[in-house]
Coordinates of C-alpha atoms in Angstrom, one line a residue:
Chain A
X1 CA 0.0 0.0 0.0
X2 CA 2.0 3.6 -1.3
X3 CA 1.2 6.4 0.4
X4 CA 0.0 8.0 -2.9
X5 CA -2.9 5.2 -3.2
X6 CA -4.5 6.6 -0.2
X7 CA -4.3 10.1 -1.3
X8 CA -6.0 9.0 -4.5
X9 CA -8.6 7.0 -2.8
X10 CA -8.9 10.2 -0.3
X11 CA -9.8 12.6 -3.5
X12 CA -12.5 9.8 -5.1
X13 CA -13.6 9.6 -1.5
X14 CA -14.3 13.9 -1.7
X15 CA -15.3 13.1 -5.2
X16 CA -18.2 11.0 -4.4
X17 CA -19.6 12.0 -1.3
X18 CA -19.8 15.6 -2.9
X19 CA -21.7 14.2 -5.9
X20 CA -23.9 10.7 -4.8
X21 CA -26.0 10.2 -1.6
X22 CA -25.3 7.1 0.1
X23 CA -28.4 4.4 -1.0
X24 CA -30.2 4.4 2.3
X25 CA -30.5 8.0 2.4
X26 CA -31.9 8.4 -1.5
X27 CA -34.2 5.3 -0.6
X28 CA -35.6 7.5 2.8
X29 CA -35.9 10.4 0.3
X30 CA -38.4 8.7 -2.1
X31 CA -40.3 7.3 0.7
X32 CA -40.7 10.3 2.1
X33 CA -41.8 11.9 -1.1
X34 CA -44.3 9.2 -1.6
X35 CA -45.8 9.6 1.9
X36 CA -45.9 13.5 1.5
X37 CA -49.3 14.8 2.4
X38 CA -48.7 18.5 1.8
X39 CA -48.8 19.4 -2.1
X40 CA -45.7 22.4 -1.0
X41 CA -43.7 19.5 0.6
X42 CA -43.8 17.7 -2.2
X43 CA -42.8 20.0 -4.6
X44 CA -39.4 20.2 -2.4
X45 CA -38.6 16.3 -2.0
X46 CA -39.3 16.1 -6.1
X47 CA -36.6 19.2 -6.3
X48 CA -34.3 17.3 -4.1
X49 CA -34.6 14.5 -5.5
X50 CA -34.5 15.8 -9.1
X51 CA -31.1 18.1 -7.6
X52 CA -29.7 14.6 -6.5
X53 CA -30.2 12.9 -10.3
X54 CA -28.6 15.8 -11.9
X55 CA -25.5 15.7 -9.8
X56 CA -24.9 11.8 -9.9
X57 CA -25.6 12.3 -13.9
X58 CA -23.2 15.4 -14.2
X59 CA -20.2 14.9 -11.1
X60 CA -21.5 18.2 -10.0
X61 CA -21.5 19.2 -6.3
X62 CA -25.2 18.7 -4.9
X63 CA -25.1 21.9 -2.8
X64 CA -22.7 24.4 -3.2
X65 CA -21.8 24.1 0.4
X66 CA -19.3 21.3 0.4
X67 CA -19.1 21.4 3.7
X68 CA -15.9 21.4 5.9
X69 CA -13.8 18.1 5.8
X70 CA -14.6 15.1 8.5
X71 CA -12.6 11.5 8.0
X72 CA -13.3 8.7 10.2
X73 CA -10.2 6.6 10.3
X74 CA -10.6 2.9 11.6
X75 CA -7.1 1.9 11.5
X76 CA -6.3 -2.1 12.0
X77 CA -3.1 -2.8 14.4
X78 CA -1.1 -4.3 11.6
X79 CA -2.0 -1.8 8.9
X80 CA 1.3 -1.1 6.9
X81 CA 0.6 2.3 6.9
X82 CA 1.1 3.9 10.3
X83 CA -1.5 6.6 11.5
X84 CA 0.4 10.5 10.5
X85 CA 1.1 9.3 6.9
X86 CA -2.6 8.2 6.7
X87 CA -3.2 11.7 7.9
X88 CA -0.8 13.7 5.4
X89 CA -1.8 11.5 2.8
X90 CA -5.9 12.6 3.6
X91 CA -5.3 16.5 3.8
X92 CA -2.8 16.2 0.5
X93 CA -6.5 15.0 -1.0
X94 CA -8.5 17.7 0.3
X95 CA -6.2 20.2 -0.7
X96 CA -6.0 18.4 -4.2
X97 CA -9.6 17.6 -4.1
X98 CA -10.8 21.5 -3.7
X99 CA -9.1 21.9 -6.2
X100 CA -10.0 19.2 -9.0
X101 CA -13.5 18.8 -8.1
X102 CA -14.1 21.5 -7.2
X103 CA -15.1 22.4 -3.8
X104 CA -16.1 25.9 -2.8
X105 CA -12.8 26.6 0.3
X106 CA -15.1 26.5 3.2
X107 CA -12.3 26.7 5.7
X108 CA -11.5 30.3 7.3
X109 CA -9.8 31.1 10.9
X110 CA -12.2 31.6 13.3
X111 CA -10.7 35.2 14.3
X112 CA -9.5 36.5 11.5
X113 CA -11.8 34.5 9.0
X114 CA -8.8 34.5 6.7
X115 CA -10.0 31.6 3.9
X116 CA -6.9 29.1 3.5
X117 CA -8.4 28.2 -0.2
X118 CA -7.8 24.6 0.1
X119 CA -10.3 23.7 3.2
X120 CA -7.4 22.4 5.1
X121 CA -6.1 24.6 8.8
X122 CA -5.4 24.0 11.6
X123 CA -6.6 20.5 13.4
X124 CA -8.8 20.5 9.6
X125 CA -9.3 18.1 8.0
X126 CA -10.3 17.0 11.0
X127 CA -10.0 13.4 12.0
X128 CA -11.6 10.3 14.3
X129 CA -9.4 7.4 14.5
X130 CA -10.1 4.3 15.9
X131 CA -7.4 1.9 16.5
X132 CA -9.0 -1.9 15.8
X133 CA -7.9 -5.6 15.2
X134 CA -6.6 -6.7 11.9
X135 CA -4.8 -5.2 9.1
X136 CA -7.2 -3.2 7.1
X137 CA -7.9 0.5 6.9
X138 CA -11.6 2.2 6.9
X139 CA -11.9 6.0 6.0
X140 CA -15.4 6.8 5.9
X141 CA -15.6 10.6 4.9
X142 CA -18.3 13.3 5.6
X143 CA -18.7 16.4 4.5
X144 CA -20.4 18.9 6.8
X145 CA -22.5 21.7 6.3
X146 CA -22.9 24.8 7.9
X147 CA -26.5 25.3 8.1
X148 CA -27.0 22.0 9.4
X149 CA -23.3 22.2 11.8
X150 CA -25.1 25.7 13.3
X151 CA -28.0 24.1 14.3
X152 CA -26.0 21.9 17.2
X153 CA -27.2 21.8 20.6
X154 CA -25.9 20.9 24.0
X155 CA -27.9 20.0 27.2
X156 CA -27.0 19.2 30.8
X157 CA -29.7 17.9 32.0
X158 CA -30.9 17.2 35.4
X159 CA -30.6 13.3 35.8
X160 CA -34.3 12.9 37.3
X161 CA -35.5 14.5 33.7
X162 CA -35.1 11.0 32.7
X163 CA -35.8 9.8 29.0
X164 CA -38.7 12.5 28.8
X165 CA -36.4 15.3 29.0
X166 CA -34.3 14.2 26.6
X167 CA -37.9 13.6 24.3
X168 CA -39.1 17.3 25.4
X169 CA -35.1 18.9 25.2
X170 CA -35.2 17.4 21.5
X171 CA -38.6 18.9 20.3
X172 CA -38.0 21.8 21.6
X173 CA -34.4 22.6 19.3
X174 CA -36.3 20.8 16.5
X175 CA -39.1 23.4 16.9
X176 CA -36.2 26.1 17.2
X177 CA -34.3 25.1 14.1
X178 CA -36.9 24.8 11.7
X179 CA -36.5 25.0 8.3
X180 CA -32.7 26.2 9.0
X181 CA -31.0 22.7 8.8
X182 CA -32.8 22.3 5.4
X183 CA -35.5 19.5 6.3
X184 CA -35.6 16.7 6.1
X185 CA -32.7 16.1 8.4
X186 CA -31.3 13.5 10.0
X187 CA -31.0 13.7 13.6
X188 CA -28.2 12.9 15.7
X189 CA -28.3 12.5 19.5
X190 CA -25.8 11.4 21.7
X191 CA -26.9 10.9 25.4
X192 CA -24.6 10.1 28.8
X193 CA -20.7 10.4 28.6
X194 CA -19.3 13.9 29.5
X195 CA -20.1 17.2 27.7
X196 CA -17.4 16.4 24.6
X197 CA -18.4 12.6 24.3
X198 CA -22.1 12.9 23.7
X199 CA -21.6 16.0 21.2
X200 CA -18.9 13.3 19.7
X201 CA -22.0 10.6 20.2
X202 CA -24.6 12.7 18.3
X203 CA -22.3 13.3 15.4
X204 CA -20.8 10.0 14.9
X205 CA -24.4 8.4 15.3
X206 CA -24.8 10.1 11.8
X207 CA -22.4 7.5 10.2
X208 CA -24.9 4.7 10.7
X209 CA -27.1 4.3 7.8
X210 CA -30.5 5.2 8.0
X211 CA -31.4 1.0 7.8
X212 CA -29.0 -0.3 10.3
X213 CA -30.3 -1.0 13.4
X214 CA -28.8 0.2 16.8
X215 CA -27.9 -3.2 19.2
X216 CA -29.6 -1.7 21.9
X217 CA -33.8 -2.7 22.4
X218 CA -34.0 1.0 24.3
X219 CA -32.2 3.2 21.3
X220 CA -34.2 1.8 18.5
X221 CA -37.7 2.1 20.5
X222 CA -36.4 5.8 21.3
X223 CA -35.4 6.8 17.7
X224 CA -38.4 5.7 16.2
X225 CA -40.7 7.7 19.1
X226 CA -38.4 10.8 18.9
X227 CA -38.9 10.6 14.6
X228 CA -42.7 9.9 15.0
X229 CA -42.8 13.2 17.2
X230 CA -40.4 15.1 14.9
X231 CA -42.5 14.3 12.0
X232 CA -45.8 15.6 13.3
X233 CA -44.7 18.9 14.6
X234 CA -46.0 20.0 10.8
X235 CA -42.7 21.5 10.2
X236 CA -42.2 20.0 6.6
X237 CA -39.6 19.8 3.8
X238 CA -37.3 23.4 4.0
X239 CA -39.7 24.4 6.8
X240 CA -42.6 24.8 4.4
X241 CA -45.3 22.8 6.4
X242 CA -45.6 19.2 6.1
X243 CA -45.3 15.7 7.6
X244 CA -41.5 14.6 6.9
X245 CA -39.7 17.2 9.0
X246 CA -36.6 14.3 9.4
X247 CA -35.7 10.9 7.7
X248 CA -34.8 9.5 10.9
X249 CA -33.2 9.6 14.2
X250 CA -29.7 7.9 14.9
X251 CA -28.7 8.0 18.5
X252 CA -26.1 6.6 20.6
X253 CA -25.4 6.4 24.6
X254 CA -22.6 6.3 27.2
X255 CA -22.5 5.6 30.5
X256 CA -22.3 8.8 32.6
X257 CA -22.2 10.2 36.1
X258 CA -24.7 9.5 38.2
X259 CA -25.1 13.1 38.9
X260 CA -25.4 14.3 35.2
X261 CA -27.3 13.7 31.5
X262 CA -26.1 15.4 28.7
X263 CA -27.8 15.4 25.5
X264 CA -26.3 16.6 22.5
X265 CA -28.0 17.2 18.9
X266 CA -26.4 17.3 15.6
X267 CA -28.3 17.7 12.9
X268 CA -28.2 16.7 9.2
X269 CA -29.0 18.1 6.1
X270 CA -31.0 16.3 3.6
X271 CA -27.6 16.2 1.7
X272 CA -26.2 13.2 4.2
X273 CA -22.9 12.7 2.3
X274 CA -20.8 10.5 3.4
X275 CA -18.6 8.2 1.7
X276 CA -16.6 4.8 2.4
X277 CA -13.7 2.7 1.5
X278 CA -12.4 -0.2 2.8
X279 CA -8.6 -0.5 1.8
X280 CA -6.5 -3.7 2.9
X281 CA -2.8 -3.9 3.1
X282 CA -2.5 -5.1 -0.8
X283 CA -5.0 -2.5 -2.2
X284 CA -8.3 -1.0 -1.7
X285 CA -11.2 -3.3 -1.1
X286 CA -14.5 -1.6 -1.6
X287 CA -15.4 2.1 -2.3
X288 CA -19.1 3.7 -1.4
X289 CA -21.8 4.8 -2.6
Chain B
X1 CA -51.9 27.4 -5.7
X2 CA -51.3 28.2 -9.4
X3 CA -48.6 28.2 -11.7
X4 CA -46.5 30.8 -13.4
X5 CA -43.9 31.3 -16.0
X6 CA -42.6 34.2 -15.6
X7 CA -40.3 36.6 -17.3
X8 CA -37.6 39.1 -15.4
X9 CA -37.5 42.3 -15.1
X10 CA -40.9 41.8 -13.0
X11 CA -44.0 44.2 -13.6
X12 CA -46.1 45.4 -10.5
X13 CA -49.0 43.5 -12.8
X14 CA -46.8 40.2 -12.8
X15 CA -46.5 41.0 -8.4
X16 CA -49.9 42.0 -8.2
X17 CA -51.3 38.1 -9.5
X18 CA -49.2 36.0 -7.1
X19 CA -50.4 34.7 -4.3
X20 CA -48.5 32.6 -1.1
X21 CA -48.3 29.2 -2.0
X22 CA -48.1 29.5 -5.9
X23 CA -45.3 28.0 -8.2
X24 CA -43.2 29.8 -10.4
X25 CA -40.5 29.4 -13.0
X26 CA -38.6 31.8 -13.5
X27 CA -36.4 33.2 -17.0
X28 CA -34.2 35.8 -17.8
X29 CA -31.9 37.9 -15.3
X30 CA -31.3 37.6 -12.0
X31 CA -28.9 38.9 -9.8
X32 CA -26.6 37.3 -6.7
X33 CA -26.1 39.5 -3.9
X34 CA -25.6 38.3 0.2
X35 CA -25.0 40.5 3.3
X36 CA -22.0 42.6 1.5
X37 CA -23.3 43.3 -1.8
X38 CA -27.0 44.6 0.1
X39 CA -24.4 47.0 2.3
X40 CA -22.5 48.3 -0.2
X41 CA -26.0 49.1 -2.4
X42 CA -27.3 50.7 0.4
X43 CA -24.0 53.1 0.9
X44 CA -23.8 54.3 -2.5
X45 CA -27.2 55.2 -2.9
X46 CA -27.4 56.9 0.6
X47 CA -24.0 59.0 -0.4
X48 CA -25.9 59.4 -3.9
X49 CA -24.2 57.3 -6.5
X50 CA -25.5 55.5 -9.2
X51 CA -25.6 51.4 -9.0
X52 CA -23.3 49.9 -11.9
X53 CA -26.4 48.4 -12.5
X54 CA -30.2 48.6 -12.8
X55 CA -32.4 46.8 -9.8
X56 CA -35.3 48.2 -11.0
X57 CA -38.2 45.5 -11.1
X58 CA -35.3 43.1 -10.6
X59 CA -35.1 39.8 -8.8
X60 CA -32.3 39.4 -6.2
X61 CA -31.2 36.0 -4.7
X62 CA -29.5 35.3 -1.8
X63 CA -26.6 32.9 -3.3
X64 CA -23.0 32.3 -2.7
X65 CA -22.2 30.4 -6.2
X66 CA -19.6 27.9 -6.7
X67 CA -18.0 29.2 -10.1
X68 CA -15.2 28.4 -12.0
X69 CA -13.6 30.4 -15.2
X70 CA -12.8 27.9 -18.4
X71 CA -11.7 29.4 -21.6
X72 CA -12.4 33.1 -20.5
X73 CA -15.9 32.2 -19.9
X74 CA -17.7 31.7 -16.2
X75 CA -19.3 28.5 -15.5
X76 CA -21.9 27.9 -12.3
X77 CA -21.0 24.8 -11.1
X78 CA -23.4 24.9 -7.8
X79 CA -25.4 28.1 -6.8
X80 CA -28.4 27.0 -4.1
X81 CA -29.6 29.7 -2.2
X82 CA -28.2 30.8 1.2
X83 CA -30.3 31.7 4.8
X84 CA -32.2 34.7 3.7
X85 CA -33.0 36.0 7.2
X86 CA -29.4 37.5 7.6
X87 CA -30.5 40.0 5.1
X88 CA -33.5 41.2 7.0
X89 CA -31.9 43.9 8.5
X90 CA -30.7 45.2 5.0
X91 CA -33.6 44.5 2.9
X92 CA -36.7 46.8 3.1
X93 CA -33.9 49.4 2.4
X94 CA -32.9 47.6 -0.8
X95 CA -36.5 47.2 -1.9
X96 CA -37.8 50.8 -1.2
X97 CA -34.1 52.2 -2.9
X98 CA -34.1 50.2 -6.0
X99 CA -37.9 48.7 -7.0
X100 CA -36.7 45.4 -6.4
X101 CA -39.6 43.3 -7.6
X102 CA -38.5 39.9 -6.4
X103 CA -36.1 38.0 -3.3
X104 CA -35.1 34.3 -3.9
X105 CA -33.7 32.5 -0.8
X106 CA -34.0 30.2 1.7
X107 CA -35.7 30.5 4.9
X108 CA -38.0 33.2 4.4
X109 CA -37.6 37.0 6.4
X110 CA -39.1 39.2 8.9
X111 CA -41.8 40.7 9.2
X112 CA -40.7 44.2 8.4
X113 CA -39.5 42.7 5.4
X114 CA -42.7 41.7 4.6
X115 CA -44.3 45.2 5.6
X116 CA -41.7 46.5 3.0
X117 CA -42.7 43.9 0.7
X118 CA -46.0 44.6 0.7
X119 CA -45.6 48.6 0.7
X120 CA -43.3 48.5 -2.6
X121 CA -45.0 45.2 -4.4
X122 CA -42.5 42.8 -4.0
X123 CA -42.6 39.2 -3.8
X124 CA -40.1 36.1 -1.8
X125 CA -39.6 33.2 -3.9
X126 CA -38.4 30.1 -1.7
X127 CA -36.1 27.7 -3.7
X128 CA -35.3 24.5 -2.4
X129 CA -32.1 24.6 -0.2
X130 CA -29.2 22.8 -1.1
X131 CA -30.8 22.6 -4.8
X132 CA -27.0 23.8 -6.4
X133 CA -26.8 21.9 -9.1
X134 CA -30.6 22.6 -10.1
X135 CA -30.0 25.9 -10.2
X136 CA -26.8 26.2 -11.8
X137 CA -28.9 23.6 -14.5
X138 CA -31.5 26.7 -15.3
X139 CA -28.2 29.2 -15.7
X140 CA -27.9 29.7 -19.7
X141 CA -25.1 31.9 -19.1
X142 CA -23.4 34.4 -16.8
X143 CA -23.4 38.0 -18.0
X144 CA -21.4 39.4 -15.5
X145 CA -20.3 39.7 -12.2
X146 CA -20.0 43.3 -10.2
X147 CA -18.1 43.8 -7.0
X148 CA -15.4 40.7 -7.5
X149 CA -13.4 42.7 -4.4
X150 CA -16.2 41.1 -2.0
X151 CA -15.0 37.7 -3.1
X152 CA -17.0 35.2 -5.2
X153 CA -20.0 34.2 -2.9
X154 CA -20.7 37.9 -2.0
X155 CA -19.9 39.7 -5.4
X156 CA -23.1 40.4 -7.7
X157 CA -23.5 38.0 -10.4
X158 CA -25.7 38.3 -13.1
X159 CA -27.5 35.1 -14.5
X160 CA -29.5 34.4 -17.2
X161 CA -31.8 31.5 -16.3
X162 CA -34.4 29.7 -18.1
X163 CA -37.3 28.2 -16.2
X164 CA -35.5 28.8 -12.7
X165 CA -37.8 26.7 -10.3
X166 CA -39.8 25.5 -8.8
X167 CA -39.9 28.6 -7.0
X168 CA -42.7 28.8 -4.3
X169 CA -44.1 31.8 -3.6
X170 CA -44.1 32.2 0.0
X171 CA -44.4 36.0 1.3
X172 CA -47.0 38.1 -0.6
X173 CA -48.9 40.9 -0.2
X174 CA -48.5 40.9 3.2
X175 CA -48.6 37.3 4.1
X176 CA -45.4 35.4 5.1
X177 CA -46.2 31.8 5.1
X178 CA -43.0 30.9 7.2
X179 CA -44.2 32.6 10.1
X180 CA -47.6 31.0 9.6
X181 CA -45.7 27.6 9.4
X182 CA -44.2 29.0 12.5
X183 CA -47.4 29.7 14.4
X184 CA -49.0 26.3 13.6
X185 CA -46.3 24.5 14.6
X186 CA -45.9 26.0 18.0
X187 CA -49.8 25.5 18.6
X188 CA -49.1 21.8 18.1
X189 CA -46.1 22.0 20.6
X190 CA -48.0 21.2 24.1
X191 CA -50.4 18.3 22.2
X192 CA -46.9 16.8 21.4
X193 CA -45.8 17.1 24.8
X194 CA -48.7 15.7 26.4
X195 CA -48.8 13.0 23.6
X196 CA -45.3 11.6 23.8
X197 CA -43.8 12.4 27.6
X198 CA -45.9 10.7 29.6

């Protein structure tokens, strides 16, 4: 495995998150757009939809905010490539990638708000790694939005709020965000842990397709509550009434102090990109979607 | 809820027939301009210059484009619209200034954008957020761009679209359907409550 492989598969990784949504997330799309009640919401899943076609068809950028870089790394203990090269290699194909593809260079200081033009800074790309049995490498890549990344909310709740705090906490920033996260959005929540581990929760919660089940009985029976309540608040497609106001719920959970319960939110645009690969030590394995 | 084809610069006849909740497809020019361009339109009419170009009856959207130059010529690669409230502030100055007749965005506005709406016959077009390569798919061709200094997404480009849409009107003469979105949905809140916290 060279170096410059993974810096290729880095840029096709860009590449295709930018242009392609992931299956599970056109498939919820459709659905939703069948199930539509309200004629306005409609007209908004069709243009998404249509939006979606067009950029597959023409390697176009689905929404001109390409978001700021994200990689997951899942990186096997006897993976030839050790963990900084990995990383060098990955910002070489942002910084390519903006280029090429293009992107629009999301990536500013946060004082100055001097644009780099390449989406790569300081601590960005920004990276998750994992350290796992086995000798294979995982880079799953997601590109974040702001207008979905601004609606992110943090809450310490009192621990004898229980599970219908965390229900009434949730409707209450779904209410508050609106149409601004560009509905339908995927929600992720991440309960217990500390402050930084649940925010870390609700964002990496987003990784799990919208059919893959969570292992826990509890999760699933509270995702599909919180997404039934979601989706009758009337908010709608873009905030313009209707019934599919999210495509799901993804949670996950820590334990946490006895005396604490954070929740954190992170929502999702309708433009869930996120792409895959699964590289071994003698070349790369599988690429998605 | 009706549709339109419509044809830019916009009369105050072609206002005067739309009504919230009506679709509308949009051709000819429009014009790009975010929090920076609306400030610096303001300043130079308020110190008495002339625009380098002509708003009246025009259609403004709120867009950041991606665009790229190939062969001396400007191509849209994405262009969806960006969160219209942040020109609220800005806007009803804009509108009573320049005759703008129409706003594309995202998100809706205010409601003394709407009052200003209203007063001057002007109309909001919401477009379907994130839509970038549907709109950069109605662009025939960009005729210019003013203002480069503020950097591509704030500078004031000039597109010429065919059949931009589907646009959806949703603040007319005096009605803002967001905030009507708005007031249902928080009517519903304690019936949600009650229903799922038990």
């Amino acid at each position: 495995m060279e170096l410059s492989e993974i810096e290729e598969i880095g840029v096709e990784l860009l590449r295709r998150a930018v242009t392609r949504l992931p299956e599970d997330v056109k498939e919820s799309l459709k659905r939703a757009l069948s199930e539509e009640e309200s004629e306005i919401g409609r007209t908004q899943l069709e243009a998404i939809l249509k939006n979606v076609e067009m950029a597959e068809k023409s390697g176009k950028p689905m929404c001109q905010d390409t978001g700021v870089p994200l990689f997951f790394l899942r990186v096997g203990k006897e993976f030839p490539v050790g963990i900084e090269e990995i990383k060098s290699a990955l910002v070489n194909s942002v910084r390519r990638g903006t280029k090429e593809i293009p992107l629009r260079p999301n990536v500013v200081d946060p004082m100055s708000r001097e644009n780099t033009g390449d989406n790569s800074g300081r601590k960005m790309p920004y990276f998750d790694v994992e350290i796992v049995d086995g000798d294979s490498l995982e880079i799953t890549f997601m590109p974040k939005g702001a207008g979905s990344e601004n609606m992110s909310f943090l809450g310490m709740l009192s621990p004898s709020k229980g599970v219908n705090g965390i229900k009434e906490f949730v409707l209450e920033k779904v209410i508050e965000a609106g149409g601004k996260p560009c509905p339908p959005t995927i929600i992720g929540i991440g309960i217990g842990g500390t402050a930084d581990l649940a925010m870390k929760l609700a964002k990496r919660s987003l990784l799990r397709p919208l059919n893959e089940d969570h292992n826990d009985e509890r999760i699933r029976e509270l995702e599909r509550e919180i997404a039934e309540m979601v989706n009758s608040t009337g908010i709608g497609p873009m905030g313009l009434g209707g019934k599919f106001t999210c495509l799901g719920v993804r949670m996950d959970f820590a334990s946490t102090h006895t005396a604490t319960l954070p929740v954190a939110i992170n929502f999702q645009c309708w433009a869930a990109r996120r792409s895959y690969a699964l590289i071994e030590k003698d070349g790369v394995r599988r690429v998605l979607p | 809820m009706s549709e339109f084809k419509l044809k830019t610069p916009l009369s105050e006849g072609d206002v005067d027939k739309l009504e919230v909740g009506d679709i509308v497809y949009l051709s000819g020019e429009i014009y790009t301009a975010r929090d920076r361009a609306h400030k610096r339109a303001i300043e130079l009419y308020e110190s008495g210059e002339e625009l380098p170009f002509d708003w009246n009856g025009a259609v403004i959207f709120h867009c950041g484009p991606v665009v790229i130059e190939r062969n001396g010529n400007w191509e849209v690669v994405s262009a969806g619209p960006t969160t219209s409230s942040r020109m609220n502030d800005l806007e009803p100055k804009v509108i009573e200034y320049f005759g703008v007749r129409g706003i594309i965005g995202k998100g809706g506005m205010n409601g003394g954008t709407t009052e200003a709406m209203n007063k001057h016959k002007c109309v909001y077009f919401s477009i379907t957020g994130g839509a970038g390569v549907l709109v950069a798919q109605a662009v025939k061709r960009v005729k210019g761009v003013y203002w480069e200094d503020l950097g591509m997404p704030e500078a004031v480009w000039v597109f010429s679209v065919e059949d931009l849409g589907p646009l959806v009107v949703t603040i007319s003469k005096g009605r803002n359907y967001y905030l009507e979105v708005e007031k249902k949905v928080l009517s519903v809140k304690e019936n949600l409550l009650k229903r799922w916290i038990k």
